[in-house]
Short mmCIF file of N, CA and C in Angstrom, two decimals:
data_model
loop_
_atom_site.label_atom_id
_atom_site.label_comp_id
_atom_site.label_asym_id
_atom_site.label_seq_id
_atom_site.Cartn_x
_atom_site.Cartn_y
_atom_site.Cartn_z
N SER A 1362 98.10 101.49 104.13
CA SER A 1362 97.39 101.45 104.84
C SER A 1362 95.95 100.67 104.03
N ARG A 1363 94.89 100.65 104.83
CA ARG A 1363 93.54 100.36 104.25
C ARG A 1363 92.96 101.70 103.50
N ASP A 1364 93.44 102.84 103.89
CA ASP A 1364 92.91 104.46 103.07
C ASP A 1364 93.88 104.31 101.88
N ASN A 1365 94.57 103.52 101.65
CA ASN A 1365 95.57 103.71 100.28
C ASN A 1365 96.49 104.91 100.45
N THR A 1366 97.28 104.72 101.70
CA THR A 1366 98.14 105.74 102.02
C THR A 1366 99.33 105.37 102.42
N VAL A 1367 100.65 105.54 102.49
CA VAL A 1367 101.66 105.16 103.86
C VAL A 1367 101.80 106.26 104.41
N CYS A 1368 101.99 105.87 105.52
CA CYS A 1368 102.06 106.60 106.60
C CYS A 1368 103.75 106.75 107.01
N LEU A 1369 105.01 107.55 106.49
CA LEU A 1369 106.22 107.74 107.07
C LEU A 1369 106.61 107.81 108.69
N TRP A 1370 106.62 107.12 109.48
CA TRP A 1370 106.86 106.83 110.97
C TRP A 1370 108.32 107.28 111.05
N ASP A 1371 108.48 108.16 112.11
CA ASP A 1371 109.96 108.18 113.18
C ASP A 1371 109.71 107.43 114.01
N ALA A 1372 110.53 106.28 113.92
CA ALA A 1372 110.64 105.11 114.94
C ALA A 1372 111.09 105.65 116.52
N LYS A 1373 111.48 106.91 116.70
CA LYS A 1373 112.09 107.46 117.91
C LYS A 1373 111.34 108.12 118.49
N THR A 1374 110.87 108.99 117.83
CA THR A 1374 109.76 109.97 118.27
C THR A 1374 107.61 109.36 118.17
N MET A 1375 108.21 108.20 117.36
CA MET A 1375 106.55 107.67 117.21
C MET A 1375 105.66 109.01 116.49
N GLU A 1376 105.81 109.95 115.57
CA GLU A 1376 105.37 111.33 115.01
C GLU A 1376 105.50 110.50 113.37
N CYS A 1377 104.17 110.79 112.76
CA CYS A 1377 104.21 110.72 111.47
C CYS A 1377 104.93 111.60 110.64
N LYS A 1378 106.08 111.55 109.69
CA LYS A 1378 106.58 112.44 109.09
C LYS A 1378 106.04 113.09 107.89
N GLY A 1379 105.35 112.17 107.23
CA GLY A 1379 104.64 112.54 106.06
C GLY A 1379 103.41 111.07 105.45
N ILE A 1380 102.86 111.29 104.48
CA ILE A 1380 102.44 110.33 104.15
C ILE A 1380 102.07 110.87 102.75
N LEU A 1381 102.28 109.44 101.92
CA LEU A 1381 102.32 109.07 100.74
C LEU A 1381 100.88 109.09 100.26
N LYS A 1382 100.39 109.51 99.27
CA LYS A 1382 99.02 109.62 98.40
C LYS A 1382 99.06 109.21 97.32
N GLY A 1383 98.48 108.10 96.19
CA GLY A 1383 98.97 107.65 95.24
C GLY A 1383 97.98 106.83 94.42
N HIS A 1384 97.77 105.71 96.02
CA HIS A 1384 97.49 104.73 94.83
C HIS A 1384 95.41 104.85 94.22
N PHE A 1385 95.10 104.34 93.50
CA PHE A 1385 94.29 104.89 92.68
C PHE A 1385 92.73 104.90 93.40
N ASP A 1386 92.48 103.50 93.77
CA ASP A 1386 91.12 103.21 94.45
C ASP A 1386 90.88 103.14 95.88
N ARG A 1387 90.37 104.58 96.62
CA ARG A 1387 90.48 104.36 97.81
C ARG A 1387 89.97 103.13 98.75
N SER A 1388 89.02 102.12 97.89
CA SER A 1388 88.10 101.59 98.75
C SER A 1388 88.89 100.37 98.79
N PHE A 1389 90.29 100.16 98.19
CA PHE A 1389 91.47 99.16 98.59
C PHE A 1389 92.06 99.85 99.41
N GLY A 1390 93.12 98.66 99.84
CA GLY A 1390 94.44 99.36 100.58
C GLY A 1390 95.73 98.82 99.92
N VAL A 1391 96.75 99.99 100.74
CA VAL A 1391 97.93 99.40 100.60
C VAL A 1391 98.55 98.23 101.40
N MET A 1392 98.97 96.95 100.37
CA MET A 1392 99.28 95.75 101.09
C MET A 1392 101.07 95.61 101.67
N CYS A 1393 101.96 96.14 100.65
CA CYS A 1393 103.13 95.86 101.44
C CYS A 1393 104.02 97.30 100.86
N VAL A 1394 105.57 97.29 101.21
CA VAL A 1394 106.14 98.29 100.99
C VAL A 1394 107.34 97.78 100.89
N ALA A 1395 108.32 98.39 100.78
CA ALA A 1395 110.33 98.12 100.21
C ALA A 1395 110.55 99.00 100.24
N TRP A 1396 111.75 99.00 101.03
CA TRP A 1396 113.21 100.39 100.84
C TRP A 1396 113.78 100.09 99.98
N ASN A 1397 114.52 101.07 99.26
CA ASN A 1397 115.62 100.70 98.61
C ASN A 1397 117.19 100.55 99.52
N HIS A 1398 118.19 100.21 98.97
CA HIS A 1398 119.17 99.89 99.66
C HIS A 1398 119.52 101.03 100.30
N ASP A 1399 119.20 102.77 100.04
CA ASP A 1399 119.76 103.67 100.95
C ASP A 1399 118.69 104.38 101.78
N GLY A 1400 117.57 103.62 101.45
CA GLY A 1400 116.54 104.19 102.64
C GLY A 1400 115.58 105.41 101.61
N SER A 1401 116.37 105.87 100.22
CA SER A 1401 115.87 107.03 99.43
C SER A 1401 114.59 106.93 98.78
N ARG A 1402 114.38 105.58 98.46
CA ARG A 1402 112.87 105.60 97.74
C ARG A 1402 112.67 104.07 98.26
N LEU A 1403 111.16 104.32 97.92
CA LEU A 1403 110.08 103.18 98.29
C LEU A 1403 109.46 102.78 97.71
N ALA A 1404 108.98 101.65 97.83
CA ALA A 1404 107.87 101.03 96.56
C ALA A 1404 106.53 100.48 97.41
N SER A 1405 105.30 100.63 97.06
CA SER A 1405 104.64 99.79 97.75
C SER A 1405 103.44 99.60 97.03
N GLY A 1406 103.37 98.40 97.08
CA GLY A 1406 102.12 97.48 96.38
C GLY A 1406 100.86 97.46 97.17
N SER A 1407 99.43 97.75 96.25
CA SER A 1407 98.15 97.61 96.53
C SER A 1407 97.07 96.65 95.94
N LYS A 1408 96.19 96.49 96.56
CA LYS A 1408 95.04 95.81 96.19
C LYS A 1408 94.35 96.62 94.97
N ASP A 1409 94.59 97.36 94.83
CA ASP A 1409 94.45 98.26 93.41
C ASP A 1409 95.24 97.69 91.63
N LYS A 1410 96.24 96.67 92.08
CA LYS A 1410 96.95 96.18 91.19
C LYS A 1410 98.08 97.13 90.78
N THR A 1411 98.55 98.09 91.73
CA THR A 1411 99.35 98.82 91.16
C THR A 1411 100.62 98.82 91.70
N VAL A 1412 102.12 99.05 91.74
CA VAL A 1412 102.99 99.53 92.63
C VAL A 1412 103.81 100.71 92.36
N GLN A 1413 103.42 101.39 93.47
CA GLN A 1413 103.89 102.90 93.36
C GLN A 1413 105.08 102.89 93.78
N LEU A 1414 105.93 103.85 92.90
CA LEU A 1414 107.38 104.32 93.56
C LEU A 1414 107.23 105.52 93.46
N TRP A 1415 108.22 105.92 94.59
CA TRP A 1415 108.29 107.17 95.24
C TRP A 1415 109.72 107.86 95.85
N ASP A 1416 110.14 109.05 95.73
CA ASP A 1416 111.03 109.35 96.39
C ASP A 1416 111.05 110.04 97.76
N LEU A 1417 111.59 109.31 98.49
CA LEU A 1417 111.30 110.02 100.16
C LEU A 1417 112.10 111.31 100.43
N THR A 1418 112.91 111.40 99.63
CA THR A 1418 113.79 112.98 100.04
C THR A 1418 112.66 114.12 100.01
N THR A 1419 111.68 113.83 98.62
CA THR A 1419 110.45 114.70 98.43
C THR A 1419 109.37 114.60 98.77
N THR A 1420 109.04 113.25 98.99
CA THR A 1420 107.67 112.24 99.39
C THR A 1420 106.62 112.28 98.08
N GLU A 1421 107.64 112.66 96.58
CA GLU A 1421 107.05 112.48 95.47
C GLU A 1421 106.89 111.18 94.87
N GLU A 1422 105.69 111.03 94.27
CA GLU A 1422 105.50 109.34 93.76
C GLU A 1422 106.24 110.07 91.99
N THR A 1423 107.10 109.01 92.04
CA THR A 1423 107.76 109.20 90.84
C THR A 1423 107.81 107.63 89.47
N GLY A 1424 107.01 107.11 89.87
CA GLY A 1424 106.36 106.41 88.86
C GLY A 1424 104.91 105.33 89.37
N THR A 1425 104.25 105.02 88.31
CA THR A 1425 103.61 103.58 88.77
C THR A 1425 103.51 102.44 87.76
N LEU A 1426 103.88 101.17 88.86
CA LEU A 1426 103.71 100.26 87.87
C LEU A 1426 102.38 99.60 87.61
N MET A 1427 101.78 99.66 86.05
CA MET A 1427 100.42 98.56 86.10
C MET A 1427 100.80 97.78 85.23
N GLY A 1428 99.69 96.82 85.22
CA GLY A 1428 99.55 95.48 84.45
C GLY A 1428 99.42 94.66 85.22
N HIS A 1429 99.32 94.63 86.52
CA HIS A 1429 99.13 92.94 87.41
C HIS A 1429 97.78 92.72 87.06
N SER A 1430 97.27 91.34 87.37
CA SER A 1430 96.37 90.90 86.75
C SER A 1430 95.31 90.72 88.07
N SER A 1431 96.35 90.95 89.68
CA SER A 1431 95.78 91.01 91.14
C SER A 1431 96.38 91.62 91.69
N GLU A 1432 95.94 91.51 92.84
CA GLU A 1432 96.56 92.39 93.82
C GLU A 1432 98.02 92.13 93.89
N VAL A 1433 98.61 93.27 94.67
CA VAL A 1433 100.37 93.42 94.70
C VAL A 1433 100.49 93.15 96.29
N THR A 1434 101.20 91.83 96.97
CA THR A 1434 100.89 91.51 98.18
C THR A 1434 102.24 91.41 98.59
N CYS A 1435 103.32 91.81 97.44
CA CYS A 1435 104.60 92.28 97.97
C CYS A 1435 105.91 92.42 96.95
N VAL A 1436 106.52 93.35 97.87
CA VAL A 1436 107.60 94.16 96.52
C VAL A 1436 108.50 93.88 96.94
N ALA A 1437 110.20 94.02 96.58
CA ALA A 1437 111.57 94.27 96.82
C ALA A 1437 112.09 94.87 95.94
N TYR A 1438 113.37 95.25 96.93
CA TYR A 1438 114.24 96.08 95.45
C TYR A 1438 115.27 94.74 95.64
N SER A 1439 115.91 94.88 94.39
CA SER A 1439 116.93 94.16 93.86
C SER A 1439 118.59 94.77 94.89
N PRO A 1440 119.38 94.15 95.68
CA PRO A 1440 120.43 94.68 96.41
C PRO A 1440 121.19 95.36 95.15
N ASP A 1441 121.17 95.29 94.21
CA ASP A 1441 122.04 95.97 93.33
C ASP A 1441 121.58 97.24 92.58
N SER A 1442 120.20 97.43 93.10
CA SER A 1442 119.42 98.65 92.86
C SER A 1442 119.42 99.88 92.86
#
């Protein structure tokens, strides 16, 4: 979202089950997300030029990928990851 968080929604109950906070500059926003093959990990890309990696079983950030020269507008997991 625009506040640099990712809300994890339960599609059946329409409830927010958790909020992932980790992107740096709150004046930017999260642009994209991608789940791994079994749904246990999430990657989020932001206008802050980073990709955050998350463990969804704990909702903890597991890493930050820096070095992009511009906003990150698309992320994806490889099918074999």
